[in-house]
Coordinates of C-alpha atoms in Angstrom, one line a residue:
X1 CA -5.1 25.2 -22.5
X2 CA -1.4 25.9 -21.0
X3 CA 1.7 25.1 -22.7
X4 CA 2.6 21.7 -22.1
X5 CA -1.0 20.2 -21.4
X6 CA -2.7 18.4 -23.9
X7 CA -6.6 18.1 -23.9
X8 CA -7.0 13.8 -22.8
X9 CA -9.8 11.4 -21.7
X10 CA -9.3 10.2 -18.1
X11 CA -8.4 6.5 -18.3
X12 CA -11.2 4.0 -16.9
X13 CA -8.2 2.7 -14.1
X14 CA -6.7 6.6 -13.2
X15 CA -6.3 7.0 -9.8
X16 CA -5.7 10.3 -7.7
X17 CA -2.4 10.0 -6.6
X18 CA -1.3 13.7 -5.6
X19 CA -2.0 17.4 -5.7
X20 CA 0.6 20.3 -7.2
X21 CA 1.2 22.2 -4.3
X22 CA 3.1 25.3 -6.0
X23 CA 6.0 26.1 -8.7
X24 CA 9.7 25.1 -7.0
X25 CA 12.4 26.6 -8.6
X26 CA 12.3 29.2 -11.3
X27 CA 12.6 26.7 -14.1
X28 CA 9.4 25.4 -14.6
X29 CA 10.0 22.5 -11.7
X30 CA 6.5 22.1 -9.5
X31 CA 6.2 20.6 -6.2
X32 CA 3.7 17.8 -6.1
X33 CA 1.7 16.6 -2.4
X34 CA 1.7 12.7 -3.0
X35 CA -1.0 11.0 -0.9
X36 CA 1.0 8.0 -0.1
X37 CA 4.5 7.3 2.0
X38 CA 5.9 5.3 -0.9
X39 CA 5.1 7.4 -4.0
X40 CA 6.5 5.2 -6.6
X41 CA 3.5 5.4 -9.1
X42 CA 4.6 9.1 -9.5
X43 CA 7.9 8.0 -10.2
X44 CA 7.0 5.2 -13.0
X45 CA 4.7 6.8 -14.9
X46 CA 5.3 9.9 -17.9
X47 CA 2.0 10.4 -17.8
X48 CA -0.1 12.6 -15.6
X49 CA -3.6 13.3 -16.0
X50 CA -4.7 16.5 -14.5
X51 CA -7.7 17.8 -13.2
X52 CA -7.8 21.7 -12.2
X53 CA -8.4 22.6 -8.3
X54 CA -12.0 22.3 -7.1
X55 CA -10.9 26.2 -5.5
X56 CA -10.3 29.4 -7.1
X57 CA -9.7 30.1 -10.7
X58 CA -8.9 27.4 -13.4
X59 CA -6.1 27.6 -15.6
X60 CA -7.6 24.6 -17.4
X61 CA -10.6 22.9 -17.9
X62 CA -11.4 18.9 -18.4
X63 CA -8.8 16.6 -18.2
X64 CA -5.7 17.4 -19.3
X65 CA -2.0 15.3 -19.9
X66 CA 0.8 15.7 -18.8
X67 CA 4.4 14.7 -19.9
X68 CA 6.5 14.3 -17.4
X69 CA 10.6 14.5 -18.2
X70 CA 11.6 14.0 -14.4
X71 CA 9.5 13.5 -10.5
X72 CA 12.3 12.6 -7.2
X73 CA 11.7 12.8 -4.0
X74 CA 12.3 15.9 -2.2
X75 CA 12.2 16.1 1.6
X76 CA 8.5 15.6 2.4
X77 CA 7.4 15.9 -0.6
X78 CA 8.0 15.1 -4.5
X79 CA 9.2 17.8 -7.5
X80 CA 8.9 17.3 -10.9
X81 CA 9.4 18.9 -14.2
X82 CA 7.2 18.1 -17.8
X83 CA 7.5 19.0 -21.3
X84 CA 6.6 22.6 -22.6
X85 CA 6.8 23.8 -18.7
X86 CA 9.2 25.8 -18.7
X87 CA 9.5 28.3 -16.4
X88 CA 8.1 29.6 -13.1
X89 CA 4.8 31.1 -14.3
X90 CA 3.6 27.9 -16.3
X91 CA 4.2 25.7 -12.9
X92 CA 2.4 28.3 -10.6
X93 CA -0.5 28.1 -13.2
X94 CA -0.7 24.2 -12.6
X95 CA -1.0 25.1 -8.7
X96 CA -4.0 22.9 -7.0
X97 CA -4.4 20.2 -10.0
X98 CA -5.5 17.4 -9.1
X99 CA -2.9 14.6 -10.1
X100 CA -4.4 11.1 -11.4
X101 CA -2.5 8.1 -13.0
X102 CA -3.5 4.9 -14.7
X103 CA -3.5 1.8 -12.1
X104 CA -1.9 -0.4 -15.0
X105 CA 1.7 2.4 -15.1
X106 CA 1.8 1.7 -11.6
X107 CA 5.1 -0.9 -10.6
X108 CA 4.3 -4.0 -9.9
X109 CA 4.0 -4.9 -6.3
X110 CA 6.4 -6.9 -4.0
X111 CA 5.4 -10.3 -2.9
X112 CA 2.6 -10.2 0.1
X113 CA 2.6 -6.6 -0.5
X114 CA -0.5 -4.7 -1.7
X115 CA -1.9 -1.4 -3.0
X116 CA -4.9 -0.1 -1.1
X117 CA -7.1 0.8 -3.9
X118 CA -6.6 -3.1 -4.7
X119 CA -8.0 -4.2 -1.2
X120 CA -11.0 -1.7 -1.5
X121 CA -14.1 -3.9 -2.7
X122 CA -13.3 -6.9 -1.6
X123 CA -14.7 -9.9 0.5
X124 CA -13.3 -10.9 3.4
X125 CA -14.3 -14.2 4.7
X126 CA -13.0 -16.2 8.0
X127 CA -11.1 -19.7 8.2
X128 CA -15.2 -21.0 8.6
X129 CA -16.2 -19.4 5.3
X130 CA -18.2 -16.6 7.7
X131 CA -18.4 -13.2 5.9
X132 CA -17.3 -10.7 7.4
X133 CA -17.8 -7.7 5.3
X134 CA -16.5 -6.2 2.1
X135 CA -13.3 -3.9 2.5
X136 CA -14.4 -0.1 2.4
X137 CA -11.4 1.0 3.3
X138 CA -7.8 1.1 5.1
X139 CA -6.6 3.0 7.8
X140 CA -2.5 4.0 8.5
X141 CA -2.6 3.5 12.4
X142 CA 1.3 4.2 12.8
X143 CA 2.5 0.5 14.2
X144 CA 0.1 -1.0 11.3
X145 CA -2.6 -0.8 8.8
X146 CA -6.5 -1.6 9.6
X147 CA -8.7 -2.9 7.1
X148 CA -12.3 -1.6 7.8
X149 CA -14.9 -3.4 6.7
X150 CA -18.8 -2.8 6.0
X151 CA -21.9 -5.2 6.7
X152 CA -25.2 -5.6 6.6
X153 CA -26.7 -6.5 10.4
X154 CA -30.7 -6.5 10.9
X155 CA -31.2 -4.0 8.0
X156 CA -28.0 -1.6 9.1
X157 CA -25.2 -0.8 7.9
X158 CA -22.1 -2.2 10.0
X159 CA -18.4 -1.3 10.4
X160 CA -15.4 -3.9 11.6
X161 CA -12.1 -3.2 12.2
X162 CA -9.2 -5.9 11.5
X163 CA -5.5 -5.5 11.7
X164 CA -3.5 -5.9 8.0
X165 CA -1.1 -8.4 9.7
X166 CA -0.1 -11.4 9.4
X167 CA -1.2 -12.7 12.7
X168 CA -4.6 -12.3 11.3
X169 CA -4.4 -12.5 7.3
X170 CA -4.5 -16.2 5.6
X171 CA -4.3 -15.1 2.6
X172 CA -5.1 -12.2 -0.3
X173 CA -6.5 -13.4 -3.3
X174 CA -6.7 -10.3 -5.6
X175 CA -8.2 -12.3 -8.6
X176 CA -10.9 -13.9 -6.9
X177 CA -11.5 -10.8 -4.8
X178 CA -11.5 -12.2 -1.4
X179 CA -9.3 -12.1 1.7
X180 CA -9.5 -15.0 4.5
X181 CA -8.5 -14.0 7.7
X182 CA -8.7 -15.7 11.5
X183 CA -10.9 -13.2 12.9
X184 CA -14.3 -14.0 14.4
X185 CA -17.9 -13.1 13.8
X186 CA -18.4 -12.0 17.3
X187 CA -15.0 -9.8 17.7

């Protein structure tokens, strides 16, 4: 195991978050691919749980932790430094890891504002009590976000499309896992 990893158990609630793209810096600094605009569960959290890259060599196996002293945003892109990684070497090693981090260190969300992975799984239903489908997943269309949904229709899978706005969301309700929306069977 490298310095400044510890051997864990990947929580029950982790979720991929990022990749470590390469070391930055020649003290021990990596820079880390975040897969979302707003990387602020990177920020909050101290914890990392890495998994090594699917390609090449690993310079780990399992699950490993990862203590994290300092991530910021940097251009495009977010650096970050962690206990017992010192230097240049020990951050090229972590190259390609997979970066996951428990849903519950994530900050809480604003008012009528949502993570993804929340909206995955859940029912939507119209202002007639219609299903419509169960949330499979989103899609970042530039000018707005696209919920697409999956249904059953004469033994076949289905796909629907409806925009994340407010012109056609009621109303999320993450604890009974349901959305209602004014949005037709037939559209």
């Amino acid at each position: 195991m490298l310095t400044g990893l510890e051997t864990a158990e990947l929580p029950a609630d982790a979720i991929e978050v990022g990749r470590i793209a390469d070391a930055w810096g020649i003290k021990g600094w990596f820079k880390v691919l975040p897969y979302s605009a707003h990387p602020e569960a990177l920020f909050s959290s101290k914890r990392w749980f890495l998994m090594p890259s699917e390609r090449g060599a690993p310079a780990f196996s399992g699950v490993a932790q990862l203590s994290v002293k300092e991530a910021k945003q940097h251009s495009d892109s977010v650096v970050a430094c962690a206990n017992g990684v010192d230097e240049r070497s020990a951050a090229e090693a972590l190259r390609g890891s997979r970066i996951f981090i428990s849903r519950s260190s994530f900050p809480t969300a604003a008012e009528n504002e949502y993570y993804w992975v929340d909206l995955i799984g859940l029912d939507v239903l119209n202002r007639q009590d219609e299903a419509l489908g169960v949330v499979r997943e989103l899609l970042s269309t530039g000018a707005q976000t696209v919920l697409v949904l999956e249904y059953q229709q004469d033994d076949k899978t289905c796909e629907r499309m409806i925009p994340f706005v407010s012109a056609y969301v009621d109303d999320v309700d993450l604890k009974a896992r349901r959305i209602r929306v004014d949005w037709q069977l037939d559209y």
